[in-house]
Amino acid sequence: MVLGSNQIWAPWVVDDIHAKADLGRYRIRGMSTHQKVTHFDDLTFLSTGLTRFPLEGYKEQCNTAVSLGGLNAENPLELDIPIYITGMSWGALSANAKTALGKAASMAGTASCTGDGGMLPAEREASDKLIYQVLPSRYGLNPNHMATAQAIEIVVGQGAKPGTGGLLMGVKVQDDVAISRDLPVGVDQRSPARHPDWLGPDDLAIKIEQLREATDWKVPIHVKLGACRVADDVKLAAKAGADGIVIDSMVAGTGASAEILLDHSGIPTVPAIVLAREALREIGLYRKVSLIASGGIRNGADVAKALALGADACAIGVAALIALNCNRDIPESNFEEEIGLPAGSCNRCHTGKCPVGIATQDPELTKRLDPDEGAERVANFLNSMTMELALLTRSLGKGDVKSLEPEDLAALTIEASIMAQVPLVGTNKVFGN
Amino acid sequence: MVSLDASQMTTRELNSQIKELAANGTGKITISNPAARHNIAVGILTECEIEIEGSVGYYVATLLDGPRIKIDGNAGWALGENMMSGSISLTKSAGASVAASMRGGEMFIGGDAGARAGISMKGGTLIIGGDSGFLTGFMMQKGRIIVCGDVGDAAGDSMYEGTIYCGGEVGTLGADAKIEESTEGELIEIWSLLEANGISERPHFRKIVSQKNLYHYDEQERHERPLI
């Protein structure tokens, strides 16, 4: 036996120690965790047979529209599909990428979301429905911009790096991005982890009221949580008055994070949804306070399973970027030369050298992403996901995605049965119940 | 001038009235009986003049762009949070996080300010007639904080840019902060600002600024180094 086959001192562990011995600091990268976790692939749908009838998969109507945050808001967030584009900052992403995502969301009848860098005017123009984030950093926060939003999202934590603030390396803090954030050009930006004006849930309740007053009680106020102590956090956010809660799991993506946080904090999406659902049920607010799941949503099946477990909608980030051409070997790019990794393996969003013009502020690289073409690809992807979602829903004999429920699911592993609280396939037993 | 009695209105009604009056060009709005209520005068985006006769709670005069607001009393947390432009003048003391993430305009606190005064400030001027608390100017990005009295511990922790002027003693410095002497030009400007706010004393001010040692990670991995 040689060292390479050792479970503890695997080749990548040895390489990691070498890198840290050279650097003297934690390592940073983009994308998401490399941990193997229970995910939606560990669940399967129990479609119709003799016990219930299917709907025609390609023809019969299936309602995919959802209404979010209607508990207190005069104008809930009405979406044609239960999928929207999550908050990703102008700064982490190029202006072309943000514009493309906004256009795509409008084309698909859904919303996009600002991120930790303020509102890009082009994204506002492109997005029929824009969710405006209020983050601990307050970079670029402008009440004039907030007044134009269709929903507000207070970010408490991010699944990829819960308990910490944003991170944007100096190579991306350039020109308009630096101006918008009021930061020195080229600084390695480490955002605050705590909000500047509130600390605990009692303060949050007053903060939520403040945002309602600022927006005349018209739009929903959501709270985004990194999925960690889900049950308690969800109850506290709901009691503080949130109209919707976004649970962002440990498999969610990021433009830059300390690798140690990506791999060693938070919990996966499946148990996060179930814990949030039960927490809301316990305080009588399930299906009153909207529940939005994010982290590792890749296709219509993931969305359908998230909805069946109890979410009202899903938010996507990495999947939308991949649809934009992330990790695709486009003619203008040379991944090996420009980023040091082949297309399909790149997780170096933080370097600002994105070969496809998405995660960069370099004017030449940005040109590689045409916002109109990009928008079409992302809109196609959103439509594909929605068709997959509707197909699965009809196969379960249901004509509305809101009718999906845990009973429609079975678990393929004991771990998934425990986390999803659905029976293990071949048994009637819900493990851990 | 229009007078509004807060004791006869909900916060929602009060803010709706203020916004409507401000939009209609009402010269001056007076609010009586605030009774330390939270969230008064929030999200007003037009120029107007507001006077509040009494102490107020959290988040008063926040998310503003344009109004000139005077408050005769004390204020709770986050007075003037994220103000874009305009002015706020408070006769007594402010709680924690006064001027949090303020981006422009001028704010005057007649008494003391609590912890985290000027946290994440991005512009404008915050003047504190008395002392300020722990973590004054934490992660401050731009603008200036003028404290006539003492500044508490961890002053200027992790600030990027901007300046904290201190007329009294500094408890301890926060991470990456340092003390420098103010120039004569800076002192003349500060004294002039104080005089405009009714303070005739001319104390000597030292200033706290960033050492800028935390601007960058010390080492970068090969693939992080800018190649383009």
XYZ file of C-alpha atoms in Angstrom:
661
model
C 0.000 0.000 0.000
C 1.213 3.469 -0.827
C 0.201 6.814 0.661
C -2.239 7.731 -2.142
C -4.693 5.056 -1.017
C -4.788 6.242 2.606
C -8.268 7.420 3.688
C -6.990 10.098 6.042
C -3.961 11.366 4.129
C -5.523 11.379 0.661
C -3.606 13.143 -2.165
C -5.795 16.271 -1.957
C -5.245 16.466 1.803
C -1.486 16.362 1.301
C -1.774 19.013 -1.416
C -3.975 21.180 0.840
C -1.414 21.111 3.628
C 1.356 21.979 1.164
C -0.684 24.949 -0.104
C -1.397 26.256 3.402
C 2.238 25.816 4.386
C 3.108 28.075 1.437
C 0.331 30.590 2.080
C 0.053 30.983 5.836
C -3.706 31.495 5.595
C -6.923 29.701 4.824
C -7.628 28.901 1.199
C -10.317 30.671 -0.809
C -12.393 29.476 -3.720
C -15.806 29.773 -5.330
C -18.655 27.366 -6.224
C -19.878 25.090 -3.415
C -18.928 22.390 -0.949
C -17.130 19.214 -1.969
C -18.657 17.236 0.881
C -20.782 14.221 -0.020
C -24.190 14.898 1.517
C -27.721 13.553 1.315
C -29.472 15.400 -1.483
C -32.571 15.257 -3.669
C -31.112 12.322 -5.666
C -31.672 10.225 -2.538
C -35.429 10.698 -2.892
C -37.795 9.320 -5.529
C -41.380 10.091 -6.494
C -44.120 7.465 -6.121
C -46.030 8.211 -9.283
C -49.528 7.005 -10.061
C -50.675 3.429 -10.667
C -53.982 1.941 -9.691
C -54.383 3.981 -6.529
C -54.645 7.307 -8.312
C -54.829 8.563 -11.871
C -52.137 10.535 -13.714
C -52.783 13.669 -15.745
C -51.670 13.786 -19.353
C -47.970 14.572 -19.075
C -47.711 16.992 -21.992
C -51.214 18.370 -22.374
C -53.339 18.807 -19.304
C -53.048 22.021 -17.411
C -50.685 22.185 -14.500
C -50.546 25.362 -12.491
C -47.004 26.420 -11.647
C -47.761 29.920 -10.333
C -46.998 30.810 -6.739
C -47.636 33.802 -4.531
C -44.988 34.600 -1.940
C -44.970 36.810 1.132
C -48.636 37.663 1.269
C -48.937 37.548 5.053
C -48.580 41.308 5.555
C -47.739 42.735 2.147
C -50.348 44.541 0.102
C -48.700 43.215 -3.072
C -47.343 39.669 -2.620
C -44.625 38.501 -4.999
C -46.588 36.789 -7.769
C -44.457 34.412 -9.861
C -45.478 32.321 -12.865
C -43.082 29.608 -11.753
C -41.867 28.519 -8.305
C -38.232 29.226 -9.183
C -36.438 32.565 -9.048
C -32.863 33.779 -9.429
C -31.176 34.147 -6.072
C -29.122 37.121 -4.884
C -25.683 37.270 -6.473
C -23.820 40.535 -6.322
C -22.847 42.897 -9.065
C -19.166 42.661 -8.300
C -19.012 38.916 -7.838
C -20.714 38.830 -11.246
C -20.213 41.085 -14.237
C -22.791 43.692 -15.185
C -23.556 41.629 -18.304
C -24.259 38.556 -16.187
C -26.556 40.472 -13.819
C -28.415 42.006 -16.751
C -28.804 38.631 -18.444
C -30.190 37.064 -15.261
C -32.703 39.885 -14.858
C -33.862 39.573 -18.458
C -34.117 35.803 -18.180
C -36.221 36.056 -15.046
C -38.596 38.470 -16.794
C -38.843 36.186 -19.837
C -39.754 33.247 -17.582
C -42.233 35.243 -15.501
C -40.203 35.206 -12.337
C -37.908 37.405 -10.237
C -34.220 38.100 -9.829
C -32.458 39.402 -6.749
C -29.787 42.045 -6.190
C -26.954 40.757 -3.938
C -24.230 42.254 -1.769
C -23.295 45.232 -3.911
C -26.364 47.335 -4.395
C -28.689 47.517 -7.338
C -27.259 47.601 -10.849
C -29.513 49.986 -12.822
C -29.388 47.671 -15.868
C -30.636 44.769 -13.743
C -33.510 46.901 -12.454
C -34.416 47.805 -15.994
C -34.222 44.180 -17.129
C -36.149 42.665 -14.210
C -39.911 42.961 -14.131
C -39.709 41.705 -10.558
C -36.682 42.487 -8.449
C -35.984 41.372 -4.898
C -33.848 43.938 -3.068
C -31.430 42.540 -0.515
C -30.539 44.269 2.761
C -27.251 42.761 3.866
C -24.939 43.340 6.838
C -22.529 45.329 4.661
C -25.243 47.668 3.281
C -23.020 48.195 0.240
C -24.827 50.448 -2.210
C -28.023 50.415 -0.160
C -30.179 53.245 -1.426
C -33.745 53.851 -0.203
C -34.630 55.258 -3.637
C -33.708 51.896 -5.156
C -35.461 50.000 -2.387
C -38.663 51.877 -3.138
C -38.757 50.320 -6.620
C -38.438 46.700 -5.432
C -41.116 44.020 -5.552
C -39.809 42.363 -2.370
C -37.167 42.977 0.290
C -34.853 40.273 1.589
C -32.934 40.753 4.845
C -29.878 38.533 4.621
C -28.889 37.059 7.962
C -26.722 34.303 6.564
C -25.618 32.546 3.428
C -25.562 28.753 3.147
C -22.114 28.554 1.588
C -20.530 30.493 4.452
C -22.951 30.900 7.327
C -21.822 33.069 10.198
C -19.568 35.195 8.025
C -19.963 38.112 5.655
C -19.323 38.364 1.954
C -15.923 38.186 0.353
C -14.811 39.919 -2.815
C -11.173 39.845 -3.799
C -9.518 43.098 -4.826
C -9.246 42.096 -8.454
C -13.023 42.531 -8.654
C -13.282 45.708 -6.533
C -12.714 47.982 -9.495
C -14.242 51.097 -11.069
C -18.030 51.247 -10.693
C -18.120 48.280 -8.303
C -15.781 50.090 -5.885
C -17.778 53.314 -6.264
C -21.096 51.572 -5.670
C -19.770 49.937 -2.501
C -17.885 53.029 -1.262
C -14.712 50.957 -1.024
C -11.102 51.739 -1.937
C -10.275 50.392 -5.393
C -8.534 47.016 -5.273
C -9.173 46.244 -1.596
C -9.857 42.626 -0.612
C -13.370 43.262 0.654
C -14.418 41.299 3.724
C -18.004 42.223 4.523
C -19.343 42.450 8.055
C -20.905 39.326 9.524
C -23.387 41.258 11.682
C -25.906 43.889 10.663
C -24.809 47.356 11.783
C -28.141 48.352 13.292
C -29.623 45.247 14.887
C -28.334 42.168 16.668
C -31.019 39.772 17.935
C -34.543 38.733 16.965
C -36.195 41.429 19.112
C -34.308 44.093 17.159
C -35.095 42.273 13.906
C -38.812 42.702 14.576
C -38.320 46.483 14.732
C -36.081 46.388 11.655
C -38.782 44.542 9.720
C -41.316 47.167 10.750
C -38.891 49.866 9.598
C -38.624 48.292 6.143
C -42.398 47.958 5.961
C -42.757 51.644 6.748
C -40.104 52.520 4.173
C -41.986 50.548 1.520
C -45.468 51.576 2.711
C -46.391 47.980 3.644
C -46.701 47.187 -0.037
C -44.061 44.502 -0.625
C -43.095 41.305 1.235
C -40.213 41.375 3.676
C -38.290 38.090 3.567
C -35.461 36.881 5.792
C -32.665 34.730 4.377
C -30.960 32.290 6.741
C -27.941 30.074 6.278
C -29.199 26.603 7.181
C -27.632 25.732 10.542
C -29.866 25.922 13.639
C -32.867 25.859 11.356
C -35.761 25.145 13.723
C -34.933 27.930 16.162
C -33.866 30.444 13.509
C -37.019 29.922 11.451
C -39.284 30.352 14.461
C -37.454 33.515 15.510
C -37.590 35.001 12.006
C -41.279 34.185 11.666
C -42.079 35.582 15.093
C -40.141 38.732 14.170
C -42.656 39.243 11.382
C -41.039 37.894 8.217
C -43.460 37.301 5.350
C -41.140 34.721 3.850
C -38.072 32.783 4.920
C -35.310 31.703 2.566
C -33.367 28.681 3.812
C -30.003 28.568 2.070
C -28.265 25.247 2.629
C -24.629 24.180 2.892
C -24.547 23.050 -0.741
C -25.393 26.540 -1.997
C -22.841 28.360 -4.123
C -20.756 31.467 -3.686
C -18.382 33.638 -5.664
C -15.741 33.426 -2.940
C -15.442 31.822 0.454
C -12.872 30.368 2.782
C -12.842 26.710 1.707
C -13.017 25.570 5.322
C -16.440 27.234 5.683
C -17.760 25.773 2.432
C -16.957 22.255 3.548
C -17.461 22.388 7.281
C -20.512 24.476 8.140
C -24.247 24.271 7.637
C -26.648 21.443 6.845
C -27.928 20.095 3.493
C -31.071 21.254 1.705
C -33.313 18.245 2.359
C -33.212 18.304 6.173
C -33.204 22.120 6.134
C -36.579 22.224 4.371
C -38.098 19.614 6.677
C -36.847 21.347 9.825
C -38.130 24.712 8.574
C -41.523 23.245 7.652
C -41.954 21.661 11.058
C -40.807 24.819 12.841
C -43.420 26.883 11.003
C -46.064 24.236 11.627
C -45.258 24.275 15.348
C -46.005 27.992 15.602
C -49.030 27.859 13.315
C -47.444 29.740 10.426
C -46.830 26.940 7.895
C -48.192 28.019 4.479
C -48.746 31.502 5.935
C -45.102 32.509 6.058
C -43.632 31.510 2.687
C -40.732 29.058 2.686
C -38.149 29.328 -0.077
C -35.430 26.685 -0.445
C -32.058 27.262 -2.032
C -28.883 25.262 -2.390
C -28.123 22.698 -5.059
C -31.340 23.061 -7.095
C -30.334 21.684 -10.514
C -33.463 20.545 -12.366
C -37.226 20.236 -12.228
C -37.034 17.122 -10.064
C -35.102 18.989 -7.370
C -37.723 21.733 -7.427
C -40.572 19.203 -7.272
C -38.971 17.398 -4.345
C -38.322 20.661 -2.491
C -41.968 21.638 -2.968
C -43.166 18.186 -1.895
C -41.102 18.463 1.279
C -42.754 21.773 2.136
C -41.113 24.652 0.280
C -43.301 27.182 -1.535
C -40.591 28.043 -4.057
C -36.914 27.559 -4.848
C -34.131 30.000 -5.624
C -31.290 29.067 -7.962
C -27.811 30.515 -8.344
C -25.118 28.156 -9.613
C -27.515 26.392 -12.007
C -28.435 29.741 -13.593
C -24.746 30.602 -14.011
C -24.067 27.232 -15.642
C -26.932 27.973 -18.037
C -25.158 31.269 -18.757
C -22.099 29.214 -19.890
C -20.191 28.807 -16.624
C -17.622 26.020 -17.164
C -18.444 25.793 -20.868
C -15.607 25.739 -23.383
C -16.829 28.604 -25.579
C -14.754 29.599 -28.651
C -13.380 32.791 -27.056
C -12.092 30.998 -23.936
C -8.985 28.992 -23.118
C -9.682 27.576 -19.676
C -6.330 25.800 -19.199
C -4.331 28.893 -20.057
C -6.550 31.500 -18.452
C -7.680 29.827 -15.229
C -5.386 26.805 -14.922
C -8.200 24.249 -14.981
C -10.168 22.578 -17.794
C -13.741 23.693 -18.523
C -16.024 21.665 -16.288
C -13.607 21.759 -13.345
C -13.426 25.484 -12.636
C -14.326 26.794 -9.185
C -12.142 29.883 -9.322
C -14.895 32.485 -9.475
C -12.980 34.516 -6.863
C -9.989 35.184 -9.105
C -11.865 37.547 -11.408
C -10.472 35.696 -14.414
C -13.681 33.923 -15.441
C -13.047 32.773 -19.050
C -16.730 33.095 -19.981
C -17.312 36.644 -18.727
C -19.609 35.838 -15.797
C -17.564 36.111 -12.584
C -15.282 38.932 -13.634
C -14.978 42.702 -13.815
C -12.353 42.619 -16.557
C -13.789 44.575 -19.512
C -12.293 42.226 -22.098
C -13.519 39.054 -20.409
C -16.952 40.596 -19.814
C -17.387 41.007 -23.565
C -17.480 37.208 -23.859
C -20.987 37.234 -22.374
C -23.707 38.776 -24.512
C -26.557 39.678 -22.134
C -29.270 38.933 -24.684
C -27.898 35.535 -25.687
C -27.227 34.730 -22.050
C -30.758 35.712 -21.067
C -32.181 33.393 -23.687
C -30.147 30.446 -22.407
C -31.163 31.044 -18.786
C -34.814 31.558 -19.760
C -34.682 28.294 -21.737
C -33.248 26.577 -18.696
C -35.947 28.001 -16.414
C -38.611 26.882 -18.873
C -37.019 23.404 -19.051
C -37.027 23.110 -15.279
C -40.654 24.196 -15.173
C -41.636 21.617 -17.803
C -39.847 18.911 -15.807
C -41.597 20.052 -12.654
C -45.003 20.020 -14.350
C -44.329 16.619 -15.920
C -43.544 15.082 -12.542
C -46.522 16.804 -10.932
C -48.920 15.433 -13.556
C -47.382 11.966 -13.225
C -48.446 12.132 -9.586
C -52.014 12.895 -10.653
C -51.871 16.534 -9.642
C -52.690 19.679 -11.594
C -50.976 22.196 -9.339
C -47.427 22.198 -8.026
C -48.771 23.453 -4.712
C -50.433 20.051 -4.264
C -47.107 18.224 -4.031
C -46.656 16.714 -0.575
C -44.307 14.448 1.414
C -46.582 11.461 0.746
C -45.496 11.664 -2.903
C -41.921 10.776 -1.953
C -39.899 7.792 -0.798
C -36.284 7.654 0.305
C -33.606 5.608 -1.417
C -31.337 5.539 1.632
C -31.873 5.264 5.363
C -30.178 8.634 5.851
C -32.573 10.272 3.384
C -35.526 8.651 5.141
C -34.389 10.102 8.451
C -33.698 13.572 7.045
C -36.713 13.857 4.735
C -39.065 12.087 7.123
C -40.475 9.892 4.333
C -40.515 6.068 4.182
C -37.540 4.120 2.933
C -38.363 2.459 -0.407
C -39.627 -1.091 0.031
C -40.835 -0.355 3.556
C -43.535 1.603 5.255
C -41.040 2.798 7.812
C -39.934 6.384 8.301
C -36.584 5.977 9.987
C -35.746 8.174 12.929
C -39.401 9.007 13.474
C -46.606 74.423 9.092
C -48.589 71.299 9.988
C -48.694 69.734 13.471
C -49.246 66.018 13.967
C -50.052 64.474 17.340
C -48.365 61.049 17.405
C -50.478 59.928 20.348
C -53.547 60.032 18.100
C -52.052 58.003 15.246
C -50.492 54.625 14.547
C -46.926 54.628 13.270
C -48.220 53.693 9.850
C -50.681 56.585 9.802
C -48.026 58.974 11.063
C -45.480 58.019 8.393
C -48.114 58.104 5.656
C -49.092 61.621 6.719
C -45.471 62.794 6.844
C -44.756 61.411 3.359
C -47.893 62.953 1.933
C -47.210 66.343 3.495
C -43.568 66.277 2.369
C -44.582 65.345 -1.175
C -47.077 68.223 -1.208
C -44.339 70.695 -0.323
C -45.393 71.427 3.261
C -42.694 73.688 4.641
C -42.516 72.368 8.181
C -44.031 69.374 9.967
C -44.126 69.259 13.764
C -44.706 65.972 15.588
C -45.760 66.056 19.233
C -46.024 63.233 21.788
C -43.636 60.754 20.091
C -43.430 58.824 23.402
C -40.216 57.013 22.419
C -41.975 55.333 19.536
C -39.907 53.374 16.976
C -39.817 53.955 13.226
C -41.002 57.557 13.000
C -40.050 59.445 9.815
C -38.780 56.443 7.857
C -38.108 56.343 4.115
C -38.809 60.010 3.311
C -37.189 60.778 -0.022
C -38.126 64.428 -0.511
C -36.828 67.616 1.059
C -38.830 68.884 4.021
C -38.395 70.125 7.577
C -39.543 67.990 10.508
C -39.419 68.783 14.212
C -40.097 66.053 16.759
C -40.954 67.323 20.239
C -39.748 64.591 22.568
C -37.697 61.403 22.831
C -37.909 58.739 20.139
C -37.242 54.989 19.848
C -35.353 52.820 17.365
C -34.844 53.609 13.671
C -36.194 57.127 13.787
C -35.287 59.353 10.833
C -33.857 56.455 8.809
C -33.558 55.619 5.109
C -33.869 59.319 4.316
C -32.867 61.325 1.272
C -33.378 65.037 1.770
C -35.282 65.920 4.972
C -33.922 68.208 7.685
C -34.982 66.780 11.045
C -34.699 68.183 14.570
C -35.461 66.043 17.622
C -35.756 67.534 21.082
C -34.928 64.592 23.333
C -33.085 61.267 23.332
C -33.118 58.617 20.609
C -32.937 54.810 20.624
C -30.840 52.609 18.360
C -29.927 53.377 14.758
C -30.959 57.029 14.558
C -30.360 58.224 10.999
C -29.449 54.777 9.644
C -28.480 54.883 5.947
C -29.239 58.606 5.499
C -28.358 59.653 1.944
C -28.649 63.427 2.322
C -30.228 66.052 4.572
C -29.593 66.624 8.270
C -30.554 65.362 11.708
C -30.053 67.267 14.945
C -30.704 65.582 18.302
C -30.573 67.672 21.496
C -29.783 64.840 23.937
C -28.182 61.363 23.675
C -28.440 58.610 21.059
C -28.427 54.837 21.626
C -26.329 52.273 19.794
C -25.548 52.345 16.074
C -26.291 56.016 15.489
C -25.644 56.891 11.829
C -25.128 53.219 10.930
C -24.203 52.948 7.264
C -24.861 56.682 6.790
C -24.001 57.726 3.221
C -24.352 61.498 3.220
C -25.642 64.595 4.991
C -24.881 65.799 8.508
C -25.939 64.504 11.884
C -25.467 66.254 15.242
C -25.889 64.545 18.608
C -25.968 67.012 21.498
C -25.260 64.424 24.218
C -23.497 61.065 24.148
C -23.728 58.236 21.642
C -23.815 54.524 22.490
C -21.848 51.628 21.056
C -21.091 51.343 17.348
C -21.589 55.028 16.527
C -20.951 55.502 12.812
C -20.658 51.757 12.155
C -20.170 50.990 8.438
C -20.414 54.722 7.635
C -20.087 55.404 3.919
C -20.150 59.183 3.844
C -21.361 62.365 5.514
C -20.492 63.864 8.883
C -21.514 62.653 12.347
C -20.863 65.097 15.195
C -21.185 63.922 18.795
C -21.122 66.630 21.452
C -20.346 64.208 24.304
C -18.714 60.771 24.398
C -19.151 57.795 22.074
C -19.133 54.114 23.014
C -17.481 50.809 22.145
C -16.621 50.111 18.492
C -17.102 53.674 17.264
C -16.550 53.725 13.500
C -16.445 49.915 13.207
C -15.766 48.952 9.564
C -16.232 52.578 8.571
C -15.700 53.151 4.857
C -15.905 56.890 4.257
C -17.031 60.120 5.935
C -16.041 61.587 9.280
C -17.047 61.199 12.888
C -16.292 64.089 15.246
C -16.470 63.175 18.947
C -15.960 66.126 21.265
C -15.546 63.905 24.346
C -14.026 60.452 24.811
C -14.179 57.552 22.376
C -14.720 54.057 23.849
C -12.739 50.863 23.347
C -11.976 49.280 19.970
C -12.185 52.627 18.224
C -12.035 52.477 14.439
C -11.834 48.691 14.351
C -11.326 47.373 10.795
C -12.104 50.723 9.192
C -11.331 51.024 5.481
C -11.256 54.804 5.080
C -12.849 57.836 6.730
C -11.729 59.634 9.882
C -12.732 59.646 13.542
C -11.757 62.891 15.294
C -11.555 62.672 19.071
C -11.464 65.703 21.368
C -11.005 63.636 24.563
C -9.429 60.301 25.416
C -9.414 57.186 23.255
C -10.109 53.962 25.212
C -8.307 51.428 23.047
C -7.759 51.272 19.335
C -9.480 48.596 17.285
C -7.777 46.253 14.835
C -5.780 48.062 12.156
C -6.505 51.559 13.520
C -3.930 54.196 14.428
C -3.904 57.721 15.893
C -2.551 60.694 14.003
C -2.437 64.407 14.690
C -5.029 66.553 12.916
C -3.810 69.275 10.598
C -4.543 72.927 11.267
C -6.928 72.972 8.310
C -8.858 70.021 9.715
C -9.117 71.660 13.143
C -10.409 74.926 11.688
C -13.050 73.039 9.744
C -14.098 70.997 12.791
C -14.354 74.082 15.008
C -16.443 75.781 12.361
C -18.824 72.797 12.238
C -19.086 72.783 16.033
C -19.826 76.492 16.121
C -22.594 76.012 13.566
C -24.119 73.482 15.979
C -23.860 75.763 19.024
C -20.583 74.503 20.520
C -18.168 77.332 21.180
C -15.329 75.342 22.809
C -12.340 74.601 20.614
C -10.728 71.407 21.937
C -7.743 69.883 20.205
C -8.748 66.882 18.140
C -6.608 63.864 17.319
C -7.767 61.582 14.558
C -8.139 57.836 14.205
C -7.542 56.416 10.744
C -6.912 53.030 9.161
C -3.416 51.585 9.097
C -4.517 49.808 5.898
C -2.661 46.667 6.898
C -5.844 44.594 6.465
C -6.520 45.802 2.946
C -5.166 42.640 1.361
C -4.453 39.049 2.198
C -0.697 38.801 2.755
C -0.185 35.999 0.272
C -2.109 34.934 -2.780
C -2.192 31.517 -4.364
C -0.703 31.337 -7.817
C -4.101 31.203 -9.490
C -5.349 34.214 -7.496
C -2.649 36.570 -8.709
C -3.924 39.005 -11.301
C -2.734 37.841 -14.715
C -4.893 40.020 -16.887
